[in-house]
mmCIF file of C-alpha atoms and ligand atoms in Angstrom:
data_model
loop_
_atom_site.group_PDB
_atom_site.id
_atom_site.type_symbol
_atom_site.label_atom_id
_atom_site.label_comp_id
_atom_site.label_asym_id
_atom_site.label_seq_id
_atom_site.Cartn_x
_atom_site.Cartn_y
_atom_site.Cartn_z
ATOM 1 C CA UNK A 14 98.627 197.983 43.802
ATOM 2 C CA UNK A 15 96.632 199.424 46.458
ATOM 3 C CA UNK A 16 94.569 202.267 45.814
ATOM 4 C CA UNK A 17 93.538 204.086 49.084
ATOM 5 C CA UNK A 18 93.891 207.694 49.181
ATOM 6 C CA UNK A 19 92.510 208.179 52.484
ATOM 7 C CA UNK A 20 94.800 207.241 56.163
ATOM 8 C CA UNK A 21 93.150 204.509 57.539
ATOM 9 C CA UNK A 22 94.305 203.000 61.030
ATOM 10 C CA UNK A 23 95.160 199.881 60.858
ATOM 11 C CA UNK A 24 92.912 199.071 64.400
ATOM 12 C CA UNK A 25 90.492 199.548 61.758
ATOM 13 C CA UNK A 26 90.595 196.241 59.857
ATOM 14 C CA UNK A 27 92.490 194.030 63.107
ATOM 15 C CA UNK A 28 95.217 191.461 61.967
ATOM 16 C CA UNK A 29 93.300 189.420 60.243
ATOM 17 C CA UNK A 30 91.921 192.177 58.639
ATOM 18 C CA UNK A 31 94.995 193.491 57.367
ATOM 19 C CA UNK A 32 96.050 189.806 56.505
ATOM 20 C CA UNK A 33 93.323 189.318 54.036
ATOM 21 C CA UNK A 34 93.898 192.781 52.301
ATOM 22 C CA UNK A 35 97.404 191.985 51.974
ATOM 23 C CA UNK A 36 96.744 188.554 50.545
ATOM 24 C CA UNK A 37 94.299 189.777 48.065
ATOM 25 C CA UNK A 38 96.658 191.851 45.744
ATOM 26 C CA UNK A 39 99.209 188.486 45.802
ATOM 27 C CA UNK A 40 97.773 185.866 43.423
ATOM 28 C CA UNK A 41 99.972 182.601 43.089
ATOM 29 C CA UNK A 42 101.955 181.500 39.919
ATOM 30 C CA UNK A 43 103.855 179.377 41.164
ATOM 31 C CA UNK A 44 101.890 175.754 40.178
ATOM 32 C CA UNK A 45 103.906 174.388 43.441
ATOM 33 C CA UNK A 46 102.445 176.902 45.782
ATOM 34 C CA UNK A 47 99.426 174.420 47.317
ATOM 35 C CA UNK A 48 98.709 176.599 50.242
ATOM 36 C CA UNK A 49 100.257 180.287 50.050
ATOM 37 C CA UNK A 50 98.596 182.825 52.784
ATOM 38 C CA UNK A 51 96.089 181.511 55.353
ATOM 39 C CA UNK A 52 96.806 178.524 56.977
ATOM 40 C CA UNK A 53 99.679 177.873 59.594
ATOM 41 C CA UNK A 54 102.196 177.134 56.909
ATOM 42 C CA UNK A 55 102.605 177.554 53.358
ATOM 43 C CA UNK A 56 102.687 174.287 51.634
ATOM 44 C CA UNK A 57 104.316 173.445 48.713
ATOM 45 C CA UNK A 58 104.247 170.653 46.524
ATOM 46 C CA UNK A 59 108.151 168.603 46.234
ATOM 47 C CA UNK A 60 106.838 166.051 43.872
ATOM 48 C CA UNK A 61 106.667 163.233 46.504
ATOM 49 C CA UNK A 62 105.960 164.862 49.461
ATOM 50 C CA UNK A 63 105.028 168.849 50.564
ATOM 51 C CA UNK A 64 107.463 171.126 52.259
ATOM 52 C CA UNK A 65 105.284 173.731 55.032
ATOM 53 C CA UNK A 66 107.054 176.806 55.517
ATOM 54 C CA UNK A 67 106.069 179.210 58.356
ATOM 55 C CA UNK A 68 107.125 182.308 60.140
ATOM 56 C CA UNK A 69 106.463 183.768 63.672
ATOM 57 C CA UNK A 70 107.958 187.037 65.116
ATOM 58 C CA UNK A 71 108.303 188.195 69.037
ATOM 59 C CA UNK A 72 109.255 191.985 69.496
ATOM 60 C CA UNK A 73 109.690 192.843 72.994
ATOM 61 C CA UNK A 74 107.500 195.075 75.012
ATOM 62 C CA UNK A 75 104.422 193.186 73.100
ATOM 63 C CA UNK A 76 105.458 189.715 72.881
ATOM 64 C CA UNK A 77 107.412 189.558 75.952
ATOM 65 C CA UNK A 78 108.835 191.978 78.537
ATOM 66 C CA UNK A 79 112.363 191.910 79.933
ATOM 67 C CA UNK A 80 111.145 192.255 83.307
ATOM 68 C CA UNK A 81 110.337 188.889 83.611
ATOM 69 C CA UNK A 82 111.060 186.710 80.265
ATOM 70 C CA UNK A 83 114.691 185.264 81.277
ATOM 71 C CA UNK A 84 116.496 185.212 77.952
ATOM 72 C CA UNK A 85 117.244 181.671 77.662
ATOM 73 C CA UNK A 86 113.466 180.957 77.982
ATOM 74 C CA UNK A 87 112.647 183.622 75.229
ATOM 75 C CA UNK A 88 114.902 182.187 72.515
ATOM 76 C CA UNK A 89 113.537 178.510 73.380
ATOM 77 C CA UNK A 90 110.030 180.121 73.088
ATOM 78 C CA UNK A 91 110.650 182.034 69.557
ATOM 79 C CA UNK A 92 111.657 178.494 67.843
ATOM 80 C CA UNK A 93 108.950 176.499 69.693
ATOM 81 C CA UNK A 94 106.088 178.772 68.820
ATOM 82 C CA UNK A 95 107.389 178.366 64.977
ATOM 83 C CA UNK A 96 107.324 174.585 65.105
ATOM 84 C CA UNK A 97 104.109 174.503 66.367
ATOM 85 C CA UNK A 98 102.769 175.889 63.448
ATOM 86 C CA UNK A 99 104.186 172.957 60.998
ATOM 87 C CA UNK A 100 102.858 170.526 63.797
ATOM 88 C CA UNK A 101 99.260 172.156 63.232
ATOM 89 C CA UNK A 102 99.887 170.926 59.402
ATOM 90 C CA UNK A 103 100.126 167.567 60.849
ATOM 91 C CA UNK A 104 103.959 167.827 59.495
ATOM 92 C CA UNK A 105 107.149 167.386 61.241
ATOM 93 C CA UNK A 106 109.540 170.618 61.493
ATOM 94 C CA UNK A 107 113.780 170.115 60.350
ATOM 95 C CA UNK A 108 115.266 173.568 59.890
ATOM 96 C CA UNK A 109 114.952 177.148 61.275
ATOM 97 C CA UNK A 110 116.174 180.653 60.378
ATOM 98 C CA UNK A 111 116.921 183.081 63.291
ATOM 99 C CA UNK A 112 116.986 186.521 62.452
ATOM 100 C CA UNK A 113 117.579 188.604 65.326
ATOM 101 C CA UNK A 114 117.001 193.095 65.506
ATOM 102 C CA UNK A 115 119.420 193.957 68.880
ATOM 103 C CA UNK A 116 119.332 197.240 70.676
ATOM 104 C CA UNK A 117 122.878 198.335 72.018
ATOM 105 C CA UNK A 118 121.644 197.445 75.700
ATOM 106 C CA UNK A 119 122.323 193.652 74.901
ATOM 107 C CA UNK A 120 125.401 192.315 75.592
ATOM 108 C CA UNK A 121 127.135 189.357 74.468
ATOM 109 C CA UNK A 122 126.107 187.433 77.274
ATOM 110 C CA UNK A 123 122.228 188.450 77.016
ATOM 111 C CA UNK A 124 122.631 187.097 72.890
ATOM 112 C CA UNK A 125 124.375 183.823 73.808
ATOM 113 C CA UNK A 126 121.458 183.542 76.655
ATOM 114 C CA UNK A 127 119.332 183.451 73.432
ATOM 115 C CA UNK A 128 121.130 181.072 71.994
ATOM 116 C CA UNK A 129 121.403 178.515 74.494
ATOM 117 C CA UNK A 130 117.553 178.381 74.604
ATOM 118 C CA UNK A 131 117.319 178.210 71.086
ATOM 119 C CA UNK A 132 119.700 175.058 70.952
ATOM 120 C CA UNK A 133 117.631 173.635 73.236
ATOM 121 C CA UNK A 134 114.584 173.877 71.394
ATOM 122 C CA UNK A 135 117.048 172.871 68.317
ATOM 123 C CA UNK A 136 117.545 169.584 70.106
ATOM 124 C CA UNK A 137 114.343 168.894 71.587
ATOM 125 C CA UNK A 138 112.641 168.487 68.743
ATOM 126 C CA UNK A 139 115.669 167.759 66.138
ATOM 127 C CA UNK A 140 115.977 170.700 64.250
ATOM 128 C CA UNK A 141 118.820 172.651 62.770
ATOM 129 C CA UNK A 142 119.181 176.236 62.651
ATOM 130 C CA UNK A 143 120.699 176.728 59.590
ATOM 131 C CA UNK A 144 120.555 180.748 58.577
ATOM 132 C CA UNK A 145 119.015 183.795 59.975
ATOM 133 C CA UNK A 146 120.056 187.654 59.681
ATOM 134 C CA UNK A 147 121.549 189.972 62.351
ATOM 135 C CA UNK A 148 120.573 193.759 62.707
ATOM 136 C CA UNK A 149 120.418 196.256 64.987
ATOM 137 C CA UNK A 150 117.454 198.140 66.169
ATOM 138 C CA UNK A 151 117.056 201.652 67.850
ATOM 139 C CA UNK A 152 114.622 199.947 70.377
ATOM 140 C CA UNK A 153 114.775 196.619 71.888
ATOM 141 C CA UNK A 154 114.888 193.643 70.469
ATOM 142 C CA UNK A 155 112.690 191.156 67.662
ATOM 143 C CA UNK A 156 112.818 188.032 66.967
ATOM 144 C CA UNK A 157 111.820 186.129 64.294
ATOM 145 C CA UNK A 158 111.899 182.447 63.103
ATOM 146 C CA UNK A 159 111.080 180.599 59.838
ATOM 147 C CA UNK A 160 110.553 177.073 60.324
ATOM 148 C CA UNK A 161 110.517 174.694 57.385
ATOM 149 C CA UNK A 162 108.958 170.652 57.747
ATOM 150 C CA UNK A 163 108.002 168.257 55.471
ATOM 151 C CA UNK A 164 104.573 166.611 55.874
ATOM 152 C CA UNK A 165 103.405 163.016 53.783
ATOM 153 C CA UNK A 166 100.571 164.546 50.902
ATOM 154 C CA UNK A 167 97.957 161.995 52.583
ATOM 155 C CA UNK A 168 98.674 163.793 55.503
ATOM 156 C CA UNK A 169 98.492 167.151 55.229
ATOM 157 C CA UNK A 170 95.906 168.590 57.663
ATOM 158 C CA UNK A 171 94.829 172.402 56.604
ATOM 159 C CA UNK A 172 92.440 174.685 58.185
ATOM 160 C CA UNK A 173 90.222 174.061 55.574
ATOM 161 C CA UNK A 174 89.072 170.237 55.908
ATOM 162 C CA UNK A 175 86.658 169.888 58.520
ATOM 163 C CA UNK A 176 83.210 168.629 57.546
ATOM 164 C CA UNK A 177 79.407 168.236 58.926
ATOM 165 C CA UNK A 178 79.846 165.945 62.236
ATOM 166 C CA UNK A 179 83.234 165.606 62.134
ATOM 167 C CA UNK A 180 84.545 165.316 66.300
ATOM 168 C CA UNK A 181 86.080 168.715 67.150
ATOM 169 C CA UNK A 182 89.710 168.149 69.239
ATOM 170 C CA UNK A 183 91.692 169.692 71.518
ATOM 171 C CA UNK A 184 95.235 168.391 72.749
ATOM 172 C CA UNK A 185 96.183 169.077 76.757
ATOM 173 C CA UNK A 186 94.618 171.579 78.331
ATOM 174 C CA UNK A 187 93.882 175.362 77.919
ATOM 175 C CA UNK A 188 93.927 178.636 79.709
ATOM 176 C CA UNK A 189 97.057 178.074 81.458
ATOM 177 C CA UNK A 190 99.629 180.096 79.482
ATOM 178 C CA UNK A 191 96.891 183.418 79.896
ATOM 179 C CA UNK A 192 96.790 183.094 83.853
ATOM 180 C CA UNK A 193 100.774 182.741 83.680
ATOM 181 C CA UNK A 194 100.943 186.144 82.167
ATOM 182 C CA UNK A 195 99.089 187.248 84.440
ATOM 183 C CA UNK A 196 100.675 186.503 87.358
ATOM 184 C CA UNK A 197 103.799 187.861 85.561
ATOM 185 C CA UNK A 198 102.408 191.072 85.326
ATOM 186 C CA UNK A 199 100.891 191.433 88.877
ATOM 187 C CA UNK A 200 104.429 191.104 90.218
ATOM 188 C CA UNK A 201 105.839 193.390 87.658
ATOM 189 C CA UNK A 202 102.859 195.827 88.947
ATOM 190 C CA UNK A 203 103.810 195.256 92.617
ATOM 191 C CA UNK A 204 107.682 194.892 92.397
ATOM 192 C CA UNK A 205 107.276 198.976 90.855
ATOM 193 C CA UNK A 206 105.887 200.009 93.601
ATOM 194 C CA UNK A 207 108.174 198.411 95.863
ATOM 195 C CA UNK A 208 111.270 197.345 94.288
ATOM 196 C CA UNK A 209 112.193 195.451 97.994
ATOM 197 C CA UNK A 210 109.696 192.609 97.249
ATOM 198 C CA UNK A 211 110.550 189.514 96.891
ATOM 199 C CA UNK A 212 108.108 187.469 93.944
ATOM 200 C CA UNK A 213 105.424 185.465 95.426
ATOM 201 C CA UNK A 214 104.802 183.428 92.547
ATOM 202 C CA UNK A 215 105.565 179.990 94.416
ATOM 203 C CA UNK A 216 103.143 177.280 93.452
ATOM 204 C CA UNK A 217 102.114 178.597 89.715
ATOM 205 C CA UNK A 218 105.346 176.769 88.534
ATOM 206 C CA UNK A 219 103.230 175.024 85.507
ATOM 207 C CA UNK A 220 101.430 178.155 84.508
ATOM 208 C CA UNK A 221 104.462 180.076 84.360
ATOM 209 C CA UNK A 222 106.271 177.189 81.867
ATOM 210 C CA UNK A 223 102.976 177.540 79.709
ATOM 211 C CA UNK A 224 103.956 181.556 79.347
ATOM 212 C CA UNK A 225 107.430 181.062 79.065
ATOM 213 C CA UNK A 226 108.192 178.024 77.829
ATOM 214 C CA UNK A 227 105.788 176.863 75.557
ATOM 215 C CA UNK A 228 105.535 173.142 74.166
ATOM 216 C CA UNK A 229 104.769 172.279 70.326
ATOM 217 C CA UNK A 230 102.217 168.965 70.431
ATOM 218 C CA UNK A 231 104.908 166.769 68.542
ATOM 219 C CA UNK A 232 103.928 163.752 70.574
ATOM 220 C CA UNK A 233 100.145 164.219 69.651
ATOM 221 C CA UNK A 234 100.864 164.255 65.791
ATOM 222 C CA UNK A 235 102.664 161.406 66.711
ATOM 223 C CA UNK A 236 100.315 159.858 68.783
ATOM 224 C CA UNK A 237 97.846 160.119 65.779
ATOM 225 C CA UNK A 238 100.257 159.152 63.366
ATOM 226 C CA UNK A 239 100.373 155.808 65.066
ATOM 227 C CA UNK A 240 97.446 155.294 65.961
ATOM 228 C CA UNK A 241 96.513 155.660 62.153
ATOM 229 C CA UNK A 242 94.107 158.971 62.586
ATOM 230 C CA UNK A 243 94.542 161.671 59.799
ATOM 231 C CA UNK A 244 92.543 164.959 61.471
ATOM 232 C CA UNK A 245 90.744 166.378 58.500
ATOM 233 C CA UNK A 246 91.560 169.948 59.903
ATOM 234 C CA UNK A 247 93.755 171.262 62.572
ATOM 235 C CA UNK A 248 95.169 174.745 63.769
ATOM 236 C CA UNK A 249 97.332 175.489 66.483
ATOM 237 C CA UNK A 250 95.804 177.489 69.441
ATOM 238 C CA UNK A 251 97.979 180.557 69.763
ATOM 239 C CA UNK A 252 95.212 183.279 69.990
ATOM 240 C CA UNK A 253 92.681 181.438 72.324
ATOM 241 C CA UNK A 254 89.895 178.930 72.024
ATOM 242 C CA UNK A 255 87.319 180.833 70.328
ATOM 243 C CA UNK A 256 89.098 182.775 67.786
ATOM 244 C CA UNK A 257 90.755 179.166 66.499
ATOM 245 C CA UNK A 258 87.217 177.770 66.783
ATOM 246 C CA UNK A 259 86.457 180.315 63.990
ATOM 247 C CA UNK A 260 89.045 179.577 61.653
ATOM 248 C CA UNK A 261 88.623 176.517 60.983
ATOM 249 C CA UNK A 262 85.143 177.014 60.521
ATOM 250 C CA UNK A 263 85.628 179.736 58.022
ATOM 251 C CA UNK A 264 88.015 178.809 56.115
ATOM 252 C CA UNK A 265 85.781 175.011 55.856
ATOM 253 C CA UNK A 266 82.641 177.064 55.695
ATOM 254 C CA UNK A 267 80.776 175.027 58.082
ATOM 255 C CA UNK A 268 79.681 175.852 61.878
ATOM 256 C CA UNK A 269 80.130 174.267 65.224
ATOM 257 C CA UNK A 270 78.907 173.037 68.707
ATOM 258 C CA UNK A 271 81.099 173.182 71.864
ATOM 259 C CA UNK A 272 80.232 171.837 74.944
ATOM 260 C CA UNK A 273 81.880 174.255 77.641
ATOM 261 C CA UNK A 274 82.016 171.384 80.565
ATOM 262 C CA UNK A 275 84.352 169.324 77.496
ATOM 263 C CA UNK A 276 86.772 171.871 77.285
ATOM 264 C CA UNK A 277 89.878 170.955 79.419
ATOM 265 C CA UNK A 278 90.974 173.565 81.658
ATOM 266 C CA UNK A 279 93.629 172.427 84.592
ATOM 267 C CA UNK A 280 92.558 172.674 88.437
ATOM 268 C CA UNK A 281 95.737 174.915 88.626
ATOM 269 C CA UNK A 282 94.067 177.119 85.949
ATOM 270 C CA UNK A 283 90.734 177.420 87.909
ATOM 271 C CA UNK A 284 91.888 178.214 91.201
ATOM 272 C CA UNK A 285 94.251 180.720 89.523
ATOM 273 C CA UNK A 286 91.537 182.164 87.564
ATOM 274 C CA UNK A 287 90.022 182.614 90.780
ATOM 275 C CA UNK A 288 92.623 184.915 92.134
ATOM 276 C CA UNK A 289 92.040 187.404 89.325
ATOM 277 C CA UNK A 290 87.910 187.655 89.127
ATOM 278 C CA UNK A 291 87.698 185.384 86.002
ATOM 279 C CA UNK A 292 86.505 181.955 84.812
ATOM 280 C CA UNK A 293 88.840 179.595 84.098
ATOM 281 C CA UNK A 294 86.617 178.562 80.512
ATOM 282 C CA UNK A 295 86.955 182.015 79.690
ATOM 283 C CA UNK A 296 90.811 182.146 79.915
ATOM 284 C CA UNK A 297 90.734 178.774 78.139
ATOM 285 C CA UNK A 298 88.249 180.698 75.558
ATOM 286 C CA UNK A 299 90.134 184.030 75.164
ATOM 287 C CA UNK A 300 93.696 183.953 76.819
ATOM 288 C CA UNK A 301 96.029 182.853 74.289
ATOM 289 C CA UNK A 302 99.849 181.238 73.452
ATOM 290 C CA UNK A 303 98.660 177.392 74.761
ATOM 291 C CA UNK A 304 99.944 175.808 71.715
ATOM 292 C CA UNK A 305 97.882 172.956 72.325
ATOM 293 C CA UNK A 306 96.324 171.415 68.693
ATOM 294 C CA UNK A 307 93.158 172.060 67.897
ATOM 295 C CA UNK A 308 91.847 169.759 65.204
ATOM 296 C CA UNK A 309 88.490 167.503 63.891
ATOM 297 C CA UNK A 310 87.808 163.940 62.946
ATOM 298 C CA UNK A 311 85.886 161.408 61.378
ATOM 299 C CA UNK A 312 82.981 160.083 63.489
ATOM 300 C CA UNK A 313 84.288 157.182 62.281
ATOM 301 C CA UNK A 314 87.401 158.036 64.251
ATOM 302 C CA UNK A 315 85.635 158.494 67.648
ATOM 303 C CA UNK A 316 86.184 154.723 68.893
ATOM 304 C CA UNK A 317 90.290 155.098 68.720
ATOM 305 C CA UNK A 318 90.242 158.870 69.569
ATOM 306 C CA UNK A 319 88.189 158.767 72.427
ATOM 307 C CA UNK A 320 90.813 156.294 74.069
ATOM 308 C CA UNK A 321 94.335 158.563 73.285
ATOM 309 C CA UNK A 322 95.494 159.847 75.816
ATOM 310 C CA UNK A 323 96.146 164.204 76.264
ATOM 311 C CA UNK A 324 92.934 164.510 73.655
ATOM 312 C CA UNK A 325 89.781 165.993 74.492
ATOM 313 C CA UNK A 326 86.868 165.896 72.022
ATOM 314 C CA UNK A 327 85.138 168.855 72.805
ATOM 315 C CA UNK A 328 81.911 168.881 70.255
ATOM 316 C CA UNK A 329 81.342 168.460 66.554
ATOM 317 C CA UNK A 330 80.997 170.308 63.171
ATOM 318 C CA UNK A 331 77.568 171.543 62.065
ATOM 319 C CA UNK A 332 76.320 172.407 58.831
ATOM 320 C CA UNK A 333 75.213 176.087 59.861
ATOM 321 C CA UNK A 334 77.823 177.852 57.696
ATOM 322 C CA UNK A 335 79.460 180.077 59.952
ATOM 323 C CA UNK A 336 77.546 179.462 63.583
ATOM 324 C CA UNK A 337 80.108 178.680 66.174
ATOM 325 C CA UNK A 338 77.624 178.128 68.908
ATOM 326 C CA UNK A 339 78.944 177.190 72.950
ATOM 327 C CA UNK A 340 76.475 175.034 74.883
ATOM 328 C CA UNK A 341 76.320 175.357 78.662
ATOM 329 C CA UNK A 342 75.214 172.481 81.523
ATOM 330 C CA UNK A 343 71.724 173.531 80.706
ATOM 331 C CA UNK A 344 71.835 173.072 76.982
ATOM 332 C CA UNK A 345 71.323 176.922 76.582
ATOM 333 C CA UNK A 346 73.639 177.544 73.169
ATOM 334 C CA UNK A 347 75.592 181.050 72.953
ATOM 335 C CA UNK A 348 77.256 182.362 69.806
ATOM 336 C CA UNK A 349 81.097 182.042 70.240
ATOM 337 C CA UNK A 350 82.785 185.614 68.910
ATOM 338 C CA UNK A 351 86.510 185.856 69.415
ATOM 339 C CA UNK A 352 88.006 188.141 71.890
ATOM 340 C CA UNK A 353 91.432 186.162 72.029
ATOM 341 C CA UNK A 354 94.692 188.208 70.884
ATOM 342 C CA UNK A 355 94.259 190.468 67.787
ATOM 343 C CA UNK A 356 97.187 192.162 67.000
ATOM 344 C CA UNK A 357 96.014 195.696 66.059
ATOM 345 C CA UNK A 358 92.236 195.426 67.283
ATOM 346 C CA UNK A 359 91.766 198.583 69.445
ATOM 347 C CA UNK A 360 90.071 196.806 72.716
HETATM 348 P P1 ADP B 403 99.538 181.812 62.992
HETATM 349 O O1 ADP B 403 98.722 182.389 64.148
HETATM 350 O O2 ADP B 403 99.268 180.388 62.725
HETATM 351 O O3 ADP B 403 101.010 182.126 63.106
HETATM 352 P P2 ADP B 403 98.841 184.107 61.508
HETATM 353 O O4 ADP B 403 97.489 184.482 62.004
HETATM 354 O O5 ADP B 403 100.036 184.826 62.028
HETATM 355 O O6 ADP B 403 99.027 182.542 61.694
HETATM 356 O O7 ADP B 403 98.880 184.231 59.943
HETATM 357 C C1 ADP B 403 97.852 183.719 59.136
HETATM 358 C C2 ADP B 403 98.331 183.613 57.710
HETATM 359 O O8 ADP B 403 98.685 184.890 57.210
HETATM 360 C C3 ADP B 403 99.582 182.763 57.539
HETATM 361 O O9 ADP B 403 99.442 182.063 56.306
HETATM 362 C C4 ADP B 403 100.697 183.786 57.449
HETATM 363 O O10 ADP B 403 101.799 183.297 56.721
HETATM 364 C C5 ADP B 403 100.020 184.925 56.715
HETATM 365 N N1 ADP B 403 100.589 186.264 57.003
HETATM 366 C C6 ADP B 403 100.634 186.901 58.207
HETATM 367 N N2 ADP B 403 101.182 188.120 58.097
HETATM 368 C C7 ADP B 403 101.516 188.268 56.793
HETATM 369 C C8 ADP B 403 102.121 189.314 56.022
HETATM 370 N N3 ADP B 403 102.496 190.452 56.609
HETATM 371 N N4 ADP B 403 102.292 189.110 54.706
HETATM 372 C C9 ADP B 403 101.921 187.968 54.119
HETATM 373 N N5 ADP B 403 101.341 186.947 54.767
HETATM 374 C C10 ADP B 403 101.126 187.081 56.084
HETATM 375 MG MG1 MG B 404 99.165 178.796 63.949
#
């Protein structure tokens, strides 16, 4: 199937790199397979409506670290980071799989911990968990979720839609989730050196619920739902700003213009932002796990968009295949490149 003779690291070719090479040996046959590999979900045709099918795996010590991930919040996380991938189809999510890898340092309490944040998320948003697989693992624990929704075919937003001056979207605001991580780790860093210290992370409640507990934007495919607006793209923003920004322009082979002062970035983000060195646009830009929508419209849309509430339009599609461009204050335009999470990209 493959035929490399040679070792090649995998930092080499990045996730997405490794992504596309896997997808290239798999061709479809199924005639029901409308989407296979590259959007947020599979989609597949049921005749009078599509099904989206998507999976999303946490493994500790690079998703999340025991330190500081309390165990209710990292089972709520694992489904809600799942669902927000059949959101960013414009769908609606109705059952997960949980398959869990356990290392003999969890208990039974530490599983049903799990569990109680994954019923949560279950009845949030009004889905049932309905399968899953349990192993064990020689070293800590993974988690993994498939989430399957249904999604109307007139609705159906893919990657792959947006068009010359279509309105470029983003739901709530960005950057957050990054800086909570952040302060997560600086009192991991400072608790080593002196395990007597108490946290001092009083005041960065919100950021800390953007790292730990992310949201899914059901509300804003609902919003948009009723307020009759089909985006004709969206992705959800998982891996920051900019590298989103680039997939749906590759994958609709068209370019765009962002206007940095449009993109929405919290006061609680900023001043935090400030505390480590860094811009608050650039955390909004690179940091990652928001799980806010990102999606385009129809010009025609702008009128009823413009008035939603939680919805930022933050620039338009271009025709320049390819040129994600970021305009400052003084109209100067930079090229945006990605820098957001890459799985296997040596930094
Ligand atoms: P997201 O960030 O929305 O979860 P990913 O970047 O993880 O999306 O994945 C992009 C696409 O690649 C998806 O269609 C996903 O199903 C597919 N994909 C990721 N890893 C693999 C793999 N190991 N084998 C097959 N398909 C994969
Ligand atoms: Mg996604």
């Amino acid at each position: 199937m493959f035929d490399n003779t040679e070792h090649t690291n995998i930092s080499k070719l990045g996730e997405f790199g490794l992504i596309d090479h896997i997808s290239k040996s798999f061709e479809v046959k199924n005639p029901k397979v409308i989407k296979g590999i590259g959007d947020d979900a599979a989609v597949i045709d049921l005749g009078d409506s599509f099904m989206l099918v998507s999976t999303d795996m946490l493994t500790e010590g690079v998703h999340f670290d025991m330190v500081y991930t309390p165990l209710k919040h990292l089972g709520y996380k694992a489904v809600t980071v799942n669902l927000s991938d059949i959101y960013a189809m414009n769908g609606n999510p109705a059952y997960i799989t949980v398959s869990i890898a356990l290392s003999s340092k969890f208990t039974l309490e530490a599983v049903e911990e799990i569990y109680e944040g994954i019923k949560l998320a279950c009845e949030n948003y009004k889905v049932d968990l309905v399968g899953g697989d349990t192993v064990s693992s020689n070293l800590g624990m993974t988690i993994s979720v498939t989430a399957v929704g249904y999604v109307d075919k007139k609705s159906v937003a893919y990657r792959s839609g947006a068009k010359e001056f279509d309105l470029i979207c983003v739901s709530g605001d960005l950057g957050a989730a990054y800086l909570g991580l952040q302060l997560l780790e600086r009192e991991k860093a400072l608790f080593k050196e002196n395990p007597n210290l108490q946290p001092d992370l009083q005041g960065y409640d919100y950021l800390l619920e953007r790292q730990l507990k992310p949201e899914p934007r059901k509300d804003i495919v609902r919003l948009l739902h009723d307020n009759g607006v089909v985006p004709t793209s969206m992705i959800d923003i998982s891996d920051g700003l900019s590298s989103e920004l680039l997939h749906i322009c590759k994958e609709s082979n068209v370019g765009c213009d962002i206007y940095i002062e449009k993109i929405p970035v919290d006061h609680l983000t900023t001043t935090a932002a400030e505390l480590f060195n860094i811009d608050g646009t650039t955390c909004a830009l690179n940091g990652g796990e928001d799980y806010e929508l990102l999606f385009t419209v129809k010009q025609s849309d702008f009128e009823i968009v413009k008035k939603l509430k939680g919805i930022s339009i933050i620039g338009h599609i271009t025709g320049d295949k390819m040129n994600a461009r970021l305009i400052n204050q003084a109209n100067e335009a930079t090229s945006i490149t990605a820098f957001g999470w890459d799985a296997f990209k040596a930094n």
